Amino acid sequence: MYIPFVDLKLQYQNIKSEIDNALNQVLSDTAFIGGKHVNEFEKKFENIYGVKHCISVANGTDSLYIIMKMLGIGIGDEVITSAYSWISSSETISQTGAKPVFVDIDEYFTIDVDLIESHINAKTKAILPVHIHGQVCQMDKILSIAKKHNLYVIEDCAQAHFSEFNKYKTGLMGVAGSFSFYPGKNLGAYGDAGCIITNNDDLALKCRMYARHGALRKHQHLIEGINSRLDGIQAAILNVKLKNIIEWTNGRIKNSFLYKKYLSHIKEIELPIVRNNTVHTFHLYVIKTEKRDELMDFLLNNQIETSVHYPISLPNMIAYEYLKLNKDNFPNAIKNESRILSLPMYPELTEDQIKYIASKISTFFGYEN
Ligand SMILES: *Cc1c(COP(=O)(O)O)cnc(C)c1O
């Protein structure tokens, strides 16, 4: 039994006729940039998320940058984010001219809220929590710290479509939420794509304008902006996939329970834990073990692909050497580098496959199956 880390082919096979029809429709409409499929996507995402504004953009990195830029964050400012994320979360802070300030993570892989306040100073303008792996950050604490110090909260939801904290969906708790529809994300296009959501009318208008060369109407450039647009083909694909997204999300959650059922007896590994009163949507299923590299090789020899997200934490990246950080401040993020392992996780994964993966992990640690 060969089990790939992700299986985008299988998902495509399951919805092939709908996807192919949607693509043909875009071609016959020649609605390549903007146009009806993009408008339809924005409306659909607003409805399914229960939000006033969805601004589609080219990817989930631009969305972060545009939000911060339009909030007026720039040179001389600081933005606090997690030491453990994809580099988009911090490189976009630098893109605005501001300085990224890293904070270590807790046992849920998300920013440690008890460490945030000691990093706040007169330059701090915002907190950028990352809902990593589909796990929501401790948002009640983050929101109250932000309120106390008059800071914006910008949610990086690239890995957490439809995750919830106390019934609030990701992206709706801060001033804005940033989403990626990179192909491997829980909701993925067939190329780069992303969006911004917000209930703030003024911010929505500014973001839309900035992402479209500073113009809301053709040739009426009120400011200089950038070119960050969702194309029609990606929008049409996302429109098809939105019909299945809740079912797929539930499939991931179900598979997390199956992993727990079949892996709980293995003392040598730590399974992911889910924060209380939240919905974790399992973009990734990340276990921890001291024997990470050996286990990874063993599983590959048994036809099971795994991956590491991420082998280098942000403070350890060469890109951030210039910040001259004291690495002792990020013990959890750095300790994870050699211990974390992402197991295959997608809605199409079957119970038999999960049982097979678990039995191999069990064998590796010397348990009888
Ligand atoms: C994927 C990702 C992004 C960036 O999304 P792109 O669409 O690839 O630009 C940002 N933040 C996190 C946490 C991500 O996982």
mmCIF file with all atom_site columns, N, CA and C in Angstrom, residues 58-124:
data_model
loop_
_atom_site.group_PDB
_atom_site.id
_atom_site.type_symbol
_atom_site.label_atom_id
_atom_site.label_alt_id
_atom_site.label_comp_id
_atom_site.label_asym_id
_atom_site.label_entity_id
_atom_site.label_seq_id
_atom_site.pdbx_PDB_ins_code
_atom_site.Cartn_x
_atom_site.Cartn_y
_atom_site.Cartn_z
_atom_site.occupancy
_atom_site.B_iso_or_equiv
_atom_site.pdbx_formal_charge
_atom_site.auth_seq_id
_atom_site.auth_comp_id
_atom_site.auth_asym_id
_atom_site.auth_atom_id
_atom_site.pdbx_PDB_model_num
ATOM 1   N N  . ALA A 1 58  ? -3.874 37.585 -5.150 1.00 0.00 ? 58  ALA A N  1
ATOM 2   C CA . ALA A 1 58  ? -3.094 36.601 -5.905 1.00 0.00 ? 58  ALA A CA 1
ATOM 3   C C  . ALA A 1 58  ? -2.594 35.418 -5.072 1.00 0.00 ? 58  ALA A C  1
ATOM 4   N N  . ASN A 1 59  ? -2.401 35.623 -3.782 1.00 0.00 ? 59  ASN A N  1
ATOM 5   C CA . ASN A 1 59  ? -1.892 34.547 -2.925 1.00 0.00 ? 59  ASN A CA 1
ATOM 6   C C  . ASN A 1 59  ? -2.033 34.947 -1.457 1.00 0.00 ? 59  ASN A C  1
ATOM 7   N N  . GLY A 1 60  ? -1.712 34.019 -0.572 1.00 0.00 ? 60  GLY A N  1
ATOM 8   C CA . GLY A 1 60  ? -1.890 34.239 0.868  1.00 0.00 ? 60  GLY A CA 1
ATOM 9   C C  . GLY A 1 60  ? -0.732 34.966 1.528  1.00 0.00 ? 60  GLY A C  1
ATOM 10  N N  . THR A 1 61  ? 0.249  35.386 0.725  1.00 0.00 ? 61  THR A N  1
ATOM 11  C CA . THR A 1 61  ? 1.333  36.228 1.227  1.00 0.00 ? 61  THR A CA 1
ATOM 12  C C  . THR A 1 61  ? 0.980  37.689 0.985  1.00 0.00 ? 61  THR A C  1
ATOM 13  N N  . ASP A 1 62  ? 0.564  37.985 -0.251 1.00 0.00 ? 62  ASP A N  1
ATOM 14  C CA . ASP A 1 62  ? 0.099  39.345 -0.565 1.00 0.00 ? 62  ASP A CA 1
ATOM 15  C C  . ASP A 1 62  ? -1.006 39.778 0.387  1.00 0.00 ? 62  ASP A C  1
ATOM 16  N N  . SER A 1 63  ? -1.905 38.860 0.720  1.00 0.00 ? 63  SER A N  1
ATOM 17  C CA . SER A 1 63  ? -3.047 39.230 1.573  1.00 0.00 ? 63  SER A CA 1
ATOM 18  C C  . SER A 1 63  ? -2.545 39.784 2.916  1.00 0.00 ? 63  SER A C  1
ATOM 19  N N  . LEU A 1 64  ? -1.533 39.153 3.498  1.00 0.00 ? 64  LEU A N  1
ATOM 20  C CA . LEU A 1 64  ? -0.981 39.655 4.769  1.00 0.00 ? 64  LEU A CA 1
ATOM 21  C C  . LEU A 1 64  ? -0.351 41.033 4.575  1.00 0.00 ? 64  LEU A C  1
ATOM 22  N N  . TYR A 1 65  ? 0.453  41.132 3.523  1.00 0.00 ? 65  TYR A N  1
ATOM 23  C CA . TYR A 1 65  ? 1.143  42.400 3.248  1.00 0.00 ? 65  TYR A CA 1
ATOM 24  C C  . TYR A 1 65  ? 0.148  43.536 3.030  1.00 0.00 ? 65  TYR A C  1
ATOM 25  N N  . ILE A 1 66  ? -0.869 43.271 2.224  1.00 0.00 ? 66  ILE A N  1
ATOM 26  C CA . ILE A 1 66  ? -1.846 44.319 1.889  1.00 0.00 ? 66  ILE A CA 1
ATOM 27  C C  . ILE A 1 66  ? -2.591 44.788 3.139  1.00 0.00 ? 66  ILE A C  1
ATOM 28  N N  . ILE A 1 67  ? -2.988 43.846 3.973  1.00 0.00 ? 67  ILE A N  1
ATOM 29  C CA . ILE A 1 67  ? -3.708 44.224 5.207  1.00 0.00 ? 67  ILE A CA 1
ATOM 30  C C  . ILE A 1 67  ? -2.829 45.166 6.050  1.00 0.00 ? 67  ILE A C  1
ATOM 31  N N  . MET A 1 68  ? -1.578 44.740 6.282  1.00 0.00 ? 68  MET A N  1
ATOM 32  C CA . MET A 1 68  ? -0.706 45.552 7.149  1.00 0.00 ? 68  MET A CA 1
ATOM 33  C C  . MET A 1 68  ? -0.425 46.917 6.539  1.00 0.00 ? 68  MET A C  1
ATOM 34  N N  . LYS A 1 69  ? -0.129 46.915 5.256  1.00 0.00 ? 69  LYS A N  1
ATOM 35  C CA . LYS A 1 69  ? 0.167  48.169 4.556  1.00 0.00 ? 69  LYS A CA 1
ATOM 36  C C  . LYS A 1 69  ? -1.025 49.130 4.655  1.00 0.00 ? 69  LYS A C  1
ATOM 37  N N  . MET A 1 70  ? -2.237 48.598 4.474  1.00 0.00 ? 70  MET A N  1
ATOM 38  C CA . MET A 1 70  ? -3.425 49.452 4.491  1.00 0.00 ? 70  MET A CA 1
ATOM 39  C C  . MET A 1 70  ? -3.845 49.862 5.906  1.00 0.00 ? 70  MET A C  1
ATOM 40  N N  . LEU A 1 71  ? -3.289 49.183 6.906  1.00 0.00 ? 71  LEU A N  1
ATOM 41  C CA . LEU A 1 71  ? -3.506 49.636 8.290  1.00 0.00 ? 71  LEU A CA 1
ATOM 42  C C  . LEU A 1 71  ? -2.493 50.707 8.666  1.00 0.00 ? 71  LEU A C  1
ATOM 43  N N  . GLY A 1 72  ? -1.601 51.012 7.720  1.00 0.00 ? 72  GLY A N  1
ATOM 44  C CA . GLY A 1 72  ? -0.626 52.070 7.969  1.00 0.00 ? 72  GLY A CA 1
ATOM 45  C C  . GLY A 1 72  ? 0.629  51.589 8.675  1.00 0.00 ? 72  GLY A C  1
ATOM 46  N N  . ILE A 1 73  ? 0.831  50.282 8.720  1.00 0.00 ? 73  ILE A N  1
ATOM 47  C CA . ILE A 1 73  ? 2.043  49.746 9.360  1.00 0.00 ? 73  ILE A CA 1
ATOM 48  C C  . ILE A 1 73  ? 3.222  49.931 8.409  1.00 0.00 ? 73  ILE A C  1
ATOM 49  N N  . GLY A 1 74  ? 4.361  50.409 8.945  1.00 0.00 ? 74  GLY A N  1
ATOM 50  C CA . GLY A 1 74  ? 5.503  50.672 8.071  1.00 0.00 ? 74  GLY A CA 1
ATOM 51  C C  . GLY A 1 74  ? 6.777  50.903 8.843  1.00 0.00 ? 74  GLY A C  1
ATOM 52  N N  . ILE A 1 75  ? 7.655  51.674 8.254  1.00 0.00 ? 75  ILE A N  1
ATOM 53  C CA . ILE A 1 75  ? 8.996  51.917 8.819  1.00 0.00 ? 75  ILE A CA 1
ATOM 54  C C  . ILE A 1 75  ? 8.896  52.444 10.252 1.00 0.00 ? 75  ILE A C  1
ATOM 55  N N  . GLY A 1 76  ? 9.718  51.852 11.129 1.00 0.00 ? 76  GLY A N  1
ATOM 56  C CA . GLY A 1 76  ? 9.737  52.291 12.526 1.00 0.00 ? 76  GLY A CA 1
ATOM 57  C C  . GLY A 1 76  ? 8.770  51.526 13.420 1.00 0.00 ? 76  GLY A C  1
ATOM 58  N N  . ASP A 1 77  ? 7.878  50.720 12.798 1.00 0.00 ? 77  ASP A N  1
ATOM 59  C CA . ASP A 1 77  ? 6.900  49.957 13.584 1.00 0.00 ? 77  ASP A CA 1
ATOM 60  C C  . ASP A 1 77  ? 7.403  48.542 13.851 1.00 0.00 ? 77  ASP A C  1
ATOM 61  N N  . GLU A 1 78  ? 6.767  47.891 14.816 1.00 0.00 ? 78  GLU A N  1
ATOM 62  C CA . GLU A 1 78  ? 7.048  46.481 15.102 1.00 0.00 ? 78  GLU A CA 1
ATOM 63  C C  . GLU A 1 78  ? 5.740  45.692 15.094 1.00 0.00 ? 78  GLU A C  1
ATOM 64  N N  . VAL A 1 79  ? 5.824  44.453 14.616 1.00 0.00 ? 79  VAL A N  1
ATOM 65  C CA . VAL A 1 79  ? 4.663  43.557 14.625 1.00 0.00 ? 79  VAL A CA 1
ATOM 66  C C  . VAL A 1 79  ? 5.099  42.238 15.251 1.00 0.00 ? 79  VAL A C  1
ATOM 67  N N  . ILE A 1 80  ? 4.294  41.778 16.207 1.00 0.00 ? 80  ILE A N  1
ATOM 68  C CA . ILE A 1 80  ? 4.625  40.548 16.949 1.00 0.00 ? 80  ILE A CA 1
ATOM 69  C C  . ILE A 1 80  ? 4.001  39.343 16.255 1.00 0.00 ? 80  ILE A C  1
ATOM 70  N N  . THR A 1 81  ? 4.808  38.313 16.014 1.00 0.00 ? 81  THR A N  1
ATOM 71  C CA . THR A 1 81  ? 4.273  37.083 15.416 1.00 0.00 ? 81  THR A CA 1
ATOM 72  C C  . THR A 1 81  ? 4.962  35.851 15.996 1.00 0.00 ? 81  THR A C  1
ATOM 73  N N  . SER A 1 82  ? 4.567  34.698 15.512 1.00 0.00 ? 82  SER A N  1
ATOM 74  C CA . SER A 1 82  ? 5.033  33.422 16.042 1.00 0.00 ? 82  SER A CA 1
ATOM 75  C C  . SER A 1 82  ? 6.404  33.038 15.493 1.00 0.00 ? 82  SER A C  1
ATOM 76  N N  . ALA A 1 83  ? 7.222  32.427 16.336 1.00 0.00 ? 83  ALA A N  1
ATOM 77  C CA . ALA A 1 83  ? 8.547  31.951 15.928 1.00 0.00 ? 83  ALA A CA 1
ATOM 78  C C  . ALA A 1 83  ? 8.441  30.712 15.033 1.00 0.00 ? 83  ALA A C  1
ATOM 79  N N  . TYR A 1 84  ? 7.262  30.149 14.961 1.00 0.00 ? 84  TYR A N  1
ATOM 80  C CA . TYR A 1 84  ? 7.085  28.894 14.237 1.00 0.00 ? 84  TYR A CA 1
ATOM 81  C C  . TYR A 1 84  ? 5.971  29.065 13.205 1.00 0.00 ? 84  TYR A C  1
ATOM 82  N N  . SER A 1 85  ? 6.359  29.346 11.955 1.00 0.00 ? 85  SER A N  1
ATOM 83  C CA . SER A 1 85  ? 5.376  29.504 10.884 1.00 0.00 ? 85  SER A CA 1
ATOM 84  C C  . SER A 1 85  ? 6.091  29.403 9.553  1.00 0.00 ? 85  SER A C  1
ATOM 85  N N  . TRP A 1 86  ? 5.320  29.466 8.494  1.00 0.00 ? 86  TRP A N  1
ATOM 86  C CA . TRP A 1 86  ? 5.850  29.663 7.150  1.00 0.00 ? 86  TRP A CA 1
ATOM 87  C C  . TRP A 1 86  ? 6.344  31.105 7.081  1.00 0.00 ? 86  TRP A C  1
ATOM 88  N N  . ILE A 1 87  ? 7.393  31.364 6.313  1.00 0.00 ? 87  ILE A N  1
ATOM 89  C CA . ILE A 1 87  ? 8.053  32.673 6.344  1.00 0.00 ? 87  ILE A CA 1
ATOM 90  C C  . ILE A 1 87  ? 7.151  33.829 5.886  1.00 0.00 ? 87  ILE A C  1
ATOM 91  N N  . SER A 1 88  ? 6.063  33.533 5.182  1.00 0.00 ? 88  SER A N  1
ATOM 92  C CA . SER A 1 88  ? 5.136  34.604 4.779  1.00 0.00 ? 88  SER A CA 1
ATOM 93  C C  . SER A 1 88  ? 4.696  35.459 5.959  1.00 0.00 ? 88  SER A C  1
ATOM 94  N N  . SER A 1 89  ? 4.481  34.808 7.105  1.00 0.00 ? 89  SER A N  1
ATOM 95  C CA . SER A 1 89  ? 3.955  35.520 8.273  1.00 0.00 ? 89  SER A CA 1
ATOM 96  C C  . SER A 1 89  ? 4.893  36.642 8.703  1.00 0.00 ? 89  SER A C  1
ATOM 97  N N  . SER A 1 90  ? 6.190  36.439 8.574  1.00 0.00 ? 90  SER A N  1
ATOM 98  C CA . SER A 1 90  ? 7.143  37.461 9.018  1.00 0.00 ? 90  SER A CA 1
ATOM 99  C C  . SER A 1 90  ? 7.719  38.287 7.868  1.00 0.00 ? 90  SER A C  1
ATOM 100 N N  . GLU A 1 91  ? 7.888  37.667 6.678  1.00 0.00 ? 91  GLU A N  1
ATOM 101 C CA . GLU A 1 91  ? 8.502  38.443 5.583  1.00 0.00 ? 91  GLU A CA 1
ATOM 102 C C  . GLU A 1 91  ? 7.590  39.590 5.141  1.00 0.00 ? 91  GLU A C  1
ATOM 103 N N  . THR A 1 92  ? 6.277  39.404 5.303  1.00 0.00 ? 92  THR A N  1
ATOM 104 C CA . THR A 1 92  ? 5.347  40.468 4.914  1.00 0.00 ? 92  THR A CA 1
ATOM 105 C C  . THR A 1 92  ? 5.416  41.642 5.891  1.00 0.00 ? 92  THR A C  1
ATOM 106 N N  . ILE A 1 93  ? 5.766  41.352 7.147  1.00 0.00 ? 93  ILE A N  1
ATOM 107 C CA . ILE A 1 93  ? 5.967  42.443 8.124  1.00 0.00 ? 93  ILE A CA 1
ATOM 108 C C  . ILE A 1 93  ? 7.143  43.295 7.633  1.00 0.00 ? 93  ILE A C  1
ATOM 109 N N  . SER A 1 94  ? 8.238  42.613 7.254  1.00 0.00 ? 94  SER A N  1
ATOM 110 C CA . SER A 1 94  ? 9.417  43.334 6.746  1.00 0.00 ? 94  SER A CA 1
ATOM 111 C C  . SER A 1 94  ? 9.087  44.092 5.463  1.00 0.00 ? 94  SER A C  1
ATOM 112 N N  . GLN A 1 95  ? 8.265  43.478 4.610  1.00 0.00 ? 95  GLN A N  1
ATOM 113 C CA . GLN A 1 95  ? 7.902  44.146 3.341  1.00 0.00 ? 95  GLN A CA 1
ATOM 114 C C  . GLN A 1 95  ? 7.278  45.520 3.569  1.00 0.00 ? 95  GLN A C  1
ATOM 115 N N  . THR A 1 96  ? 6.540  45.668 4.665  1.00 0.00 ? 96  THR A N  1
ATOM 116 C CA . THR A 1 96  ? 5.912  46.974 4.930  1.00 0.00 ? 96  THR A CA 1
ATOM 117 C C  . THR A 1 96  ? 6.942  47.982 5.427  1.00 0.00 ? 96  THR A C  1
ATOM 118 N N  . GLY A 1 97  ? 8.123  47.490 5.811  1.00 0.00 ? 97  GLY A N  1
ATOM 119 C CA . GLY A 1 97  ? 9.142  48.363 6.395  1.00 0.00 ? 97  GLY A CA 1
ATOM 120 C C  . GLY A 1 97  ? 9.244  48.171 7.904  1.00 0.00 ? 97  GLY A C  1
ATOM 121 N N  . ALA A 1 98  ? 8.264  47.443 8.478  1.00 0.00 ? 98  ALA A N  1
ATOM 122 C CA . ALA A 1 98  ? 8.258  47.214 9.929  1.00 0.00 ? 98  ALA A CA 1
ATOM 123 C C  . ALA A 1 98  ? 9.197  46.068 10.300 1.00 0.00 ? 98  ALA A C  1
ATOM 124 N N  . LYS A 1 99  ? 9.382  45.864 11.609 1.00 0.00 ? 99  LYS A N  1
ATOM 125 C CA . LYS A 1 99  ? 10.280 44.818 12.082 1.00 0.00 ? 99  LYS A CA 1
ATOM 126 C C  . LYS A 1 99  ? 9.467  43.662 12.673 1.00 0.00 ? 99  LYS A C  1
ATOM 127 N N  . PRO A 1 100 ? 9.758  42.430 12.228 1.00 0.00 ? 100 PRO A N  1
ATOM 128 C CA . PRO A 1 100 ? 9.070  41.286 12.846 1.00 0.00 ? 100 PRO A CA 1
ATOM 129 C C  . PRO A 1 100 ? 9.671  40.979 14.220 1.00 0.00 ? 100 PRO A C  1
ATOM 130 N N  . VAL A 1 101 ? 8.815  40.766 15.192 1.00 0.00 ? 101 VAL A N  1
ATOM 131 C CA . VAL A 1 101 ? 9.257  40.425 16.544 1.00 0.00 ? 101 VAL A CA 1
ATOM 132 C C  . VAL A 1 101 ? 8.708  39.031 16.861 1.00 0.00 ? 101 VAL A C  1
ATOM 133 N N  . PHE A 1 102 ? 9.627  38.074 17.018 1.00 0.00 ? 102 PHE A N  1
ATOM 134 C CA . PHE A 1 102 ? 9.208  36.682 17.200 1.00 0.00 ? 102 PHE A CA 1
ATOM 135 C C  . PHE A 1 102 ? 8.966  36.340 18.662 1.00 0.00 ? 102 PHE A C  1
ATOM 136 N N  . VAL A 1 103 ? 7.925  35.549 18.882 1.00 0.00 ? 103 VAL A N  1
ATOM 137 C CA . VAL A 1 103 ? 7.585  35.053 20.219 1.00 0.00 ? 103 VAL A CA 1
ATOM 138 C C  . VAL A 1 103 ? 7.509  33.532 20.141 1.00 0.00 ? 103 VAL A C  1
ATOM 139 N N  . ASP A 1 104 ? 8.009  32.854 21.156 1.00 0.00 ? 104 ASP A N  1
ATOM 140 C CA . ASP A 1 104 ? 8.025  31.387 21.170 1.00 0.00 ? 104 ASP A CA 1
ATOM 141 C C  . ASP A 1 104 ? 6.594  30.823 21.198 1.00 0.00 ? 104 ASP A C  1
ATOM 142 N N  . ILE A 1 105 ? 6.501  29.515 20.973 1.00 0.00 ? 105 ILE A N  1
ATOM 143 C CA . ILE A 1 105 ? 5.190  28.872 20.888 1.00 0.00 ? 105 ILE A CA 1
ATOM 144 C C  . ILE A 1 105 ? 4.899  28.042 22.144 1.00 0.00 ? 105 ILE A C  1
ATOM 145 N N  . ASP A 1 106 ? 3.618  27.692 22.275 1.00 0.00 ? 106 ASP A N  1
ATOM 146 C CA . ASP A 1 106 ? 3.178  26.858 23.397 1.00 0.00 ? 106 ASP A CA 1
ATOM 147 C C  . ASP A 1 106 ? 3.074  25.388 22.952 1.00 0.00 ? 106 ASP A C  1
ATOM 148 N N  . GLU A 1 107 ? 2.454  24.546 23.777 1.00 0.00 ? 107 GLU A N  1
ATOM 149 C CA . GLU A 1 107 ? 2.381  23.112 23.447 1.00 0.00 ? 107 GLU A CA 1
ATOM 150 C C  . GLU A 1 107 ? 1.379  22.825 22.320 1.00 0.00 ? 107 GLU A C  1
ATOM 151 N N  . TYR A 1 108 ? 0.645  23.868 21.895 1.00 0.00 ? 108 TYR A N  1
ATOM 152 C CA . TYR A 1 108 ? -0.300 23.700 20.782 1.00 0.00 ? 108 TYR A CA 1
ATOM 153 C C  . TYR A 1 108 ? 0.322  24.143 19.446 1.00 0.00 ? 108 TYR A C  1
ATOM 154 N N  . PHE A 1 109 ? 1.587  24.504 19.448 1.00 0.00 ? 109 PHE A N  1
ATOM 155 C CA . PHE A 1 109 ? 2.330  25.001 18.282 1.00 0.00 ? 109 PHE A CA 1
ATOM 156 C C  . PHE A 1 109 ? 2.010  26.464 17.952 1.00 0.00 ? 109 PHE A C  1
ATOM 157 N N  . THR A 1 110 ? 1.151  27.110 18.755 1.00 0.00 ? 110 THR A N  1
ATOM 158 C CA . THR A 1 110 ? 0.755  28.498 18.455 1.00 0.00 ? 110 THR A CA 1
ATOM 159 C C  . THR A 1 110 ? 1.459  29.462 19.408 1.00 0.00 ? 110 THR A C  1
ATOM 160 N N  . ILE A 1 111 ? 1.445  30.734 19.068 1.00 0.00 ? 111 ILE A N  1
ATOM 161 C CA . ILE A 1 111 ? 2.154  31.763 19.838 1.00 0.00 ? 111 ILE A CA 1
ATOM 162 C C  . ILE A 1 111 ? 1.802  31.678 21.332 1.00 0.00 ? 111 ILE A C  1
ATOM 163 N N  . ASP A 1 112 ? 2.824  31.732 22.197 1.00 0.00 ? 112 ASP A N  1
ATOM 164 C CA . ASP A 1 112 ? 2.626  31.636 23.642 1.00 0.00 ? 112 ASP A CA 1
ATOM 165 C C  . ASP A 1 112 ? 2.122  32.976 24.164 1.00 0.00 ? 112 ASP A C  1
ATOM 166 N N  . VAL A 1 113 ? 0.846  33.032 24.511 1.00 0.00 ? 113 VAL A N  1
ATOM 167 C CA . VAL A 1 113 ? 0.228  34.320 24.866 1.00 0.00 ? 113 VAL A CA 1
ATOM 168 C C  . VAL A 1 113 ? 0.826  34.926 26.133 1.00 0.00 ? 113 VAL A C  1
ATOM 169 N N  . ASP A 1 114 ? 1.400  34.093 26.986 1.00 0.00 ? 114 ASP A N  1
ATOM 170 C CA . ASP A 1 114 ? 1.999  34.630 28.221 1.00 0.00 ? 114 ASP A CA 1
ATOM 171 C C  . ASP A 1 114 ? 3.296  35.393 27.946 1.00 0.00 ? 114 ASP A C  1
ATOM 172 N N  . LEU A 1 115 ? 3.844  35.226 26.758 1.00 0.00 ? 115 LEU A N  1
ATOM 173 C CA . LEU A 1 115 ? 5.111  35.912 26.431 1.00 0.00 ? 115 LEU A CA 1
ATOM 174 C C  . LEU A 1 115 ? 4.899  37.170 25.588 1.00 0.00 ? 115 LEU A C  1
ATOM 175 N N  . ILE A 1 116 ? 3.662  37.411 25.171 1.00 0.00 ? 116 ILE A N  1
ATOM 176 C CA . ILE A 1 116 ? 3.438  38.520 24.228 1.00 0.00 ? 116 ILE A CA 1
ATOM 177 C C  . ILE A 1 116 ? 3.707  39.888 24.873 1.00 0.00 ? 116 ILE A C  1
ATOM 178 N N  . GLU A 1 117 ? 3.138  40.105 26.055 1.00 0.00 ? 117 GLU A N  1
ATOM 179 C CA . GLU A 1 117 ? 3.193  41.463 26.629 1.00 0.00 ? 117 GLU A CA 1
ATOM 180 C C  . GLU A 1 117 ? 4.622  41.965 26.859 1.00 0.00 ? 117 GLU A C  1
ATOM 181 N N  . SER A 1 118 ? 5.542  41.063 27.185 1.00 0.00 ? 118 SER A N  1
ATOM 182 C CA . SER A 1 118 ? 6.922  41.510 27.439 1.00 0.00 ? 118 SER A CA 1
ATOM 183 C C  . SER A 1 118 ? 7.602  41.989 26.154 1.00 0.00 ? 118 SER A C  1
ATOM 184 N N  . HIS A 1 119 ? 6.998  41.708 24.996 1.00 0.00 ? 119 HIS A N  1
ATOM 185 C CA . HIS A 1 119 ? 7.576  42.164 23.727 1.00 0.00 ? 119 HIS A CA 1
ATOM 186 C C  . HIS A 1 119 ? 6.929  43.448 23.198 1.00 0.00 ? 119 HIS A C  1
ATOM 187 N N  . ILE A 1 120 ? 5.949  43.957 23.931 1.00 0.00 ? 120 ILE A N  1
ATOM 188 C CA . ILE A 1 120 ? 5.244  45.159 23.460 1.00 0.00 ? 120 ILE A CA 1
ATOM 189 C C  . ILE A 1 120 ? 5.982  46.416 23.928 1.00 0.00 ? 120 ILE A C  1
ATOM 190 N N  . ASN A 1 121 ? 6.177  47.339 23.005 1.00 0.00 ? 121 ASN A N  1
ATOM 191 C CA . ASN A 1 121 ? 6.764  48.642 23.363 1.00 0.00 ? 121 ASN A CA 1
ATOM 192 C C  . ASN A 1 121 ? 6.065  49.725 22.545 1.00 0.00 ? 121 ASN A C  1
ATOM 193 N N  . ALA A 1 122 ? 6.589  50.935 22.592 1.00 0.00 ? 122 ALA A N  1
ATOM 194 C CA . ALA A 1 122 ? 5.924  52.066 21.928 1.00 0.00 ? 122 ALA A CA 1
ATOM 195 C C  . ALA A 1 122 ? 5.853  51.891 20.408 1.00 0.00 ? 122 ALA A C  1
ATOM 196 N N  . LYS A 1 123 ? 6.747  51.056 19.847 1.00 0.00 ? 123 LYS A N  1
ATOM 197 C CA . LYS A 1 123 ? 6.761  50.858 18.393 1.00 0.00 ? 123 LYS A CA 1
ATOM 198 C C  . LYS A 1 123 ? 5.767  49.787 17.925 1.00 0.00 ? 123 LYS A C  1
ATOM 199 N N  . THR A 1 124 ? 5.291  48.971 18.852 1.00 0.00 ? 124 THR A N  1
ATOM 200 C CA . THR A 1 124 ? 4.426  47.845 18.470 1.00 0.00 ? 124 THR A CA 1
ATOM 201 C C  . THR A 1 124 ? 3.099  48.350 17.911 1.00 0.00 ? 124 THR A C  1
#
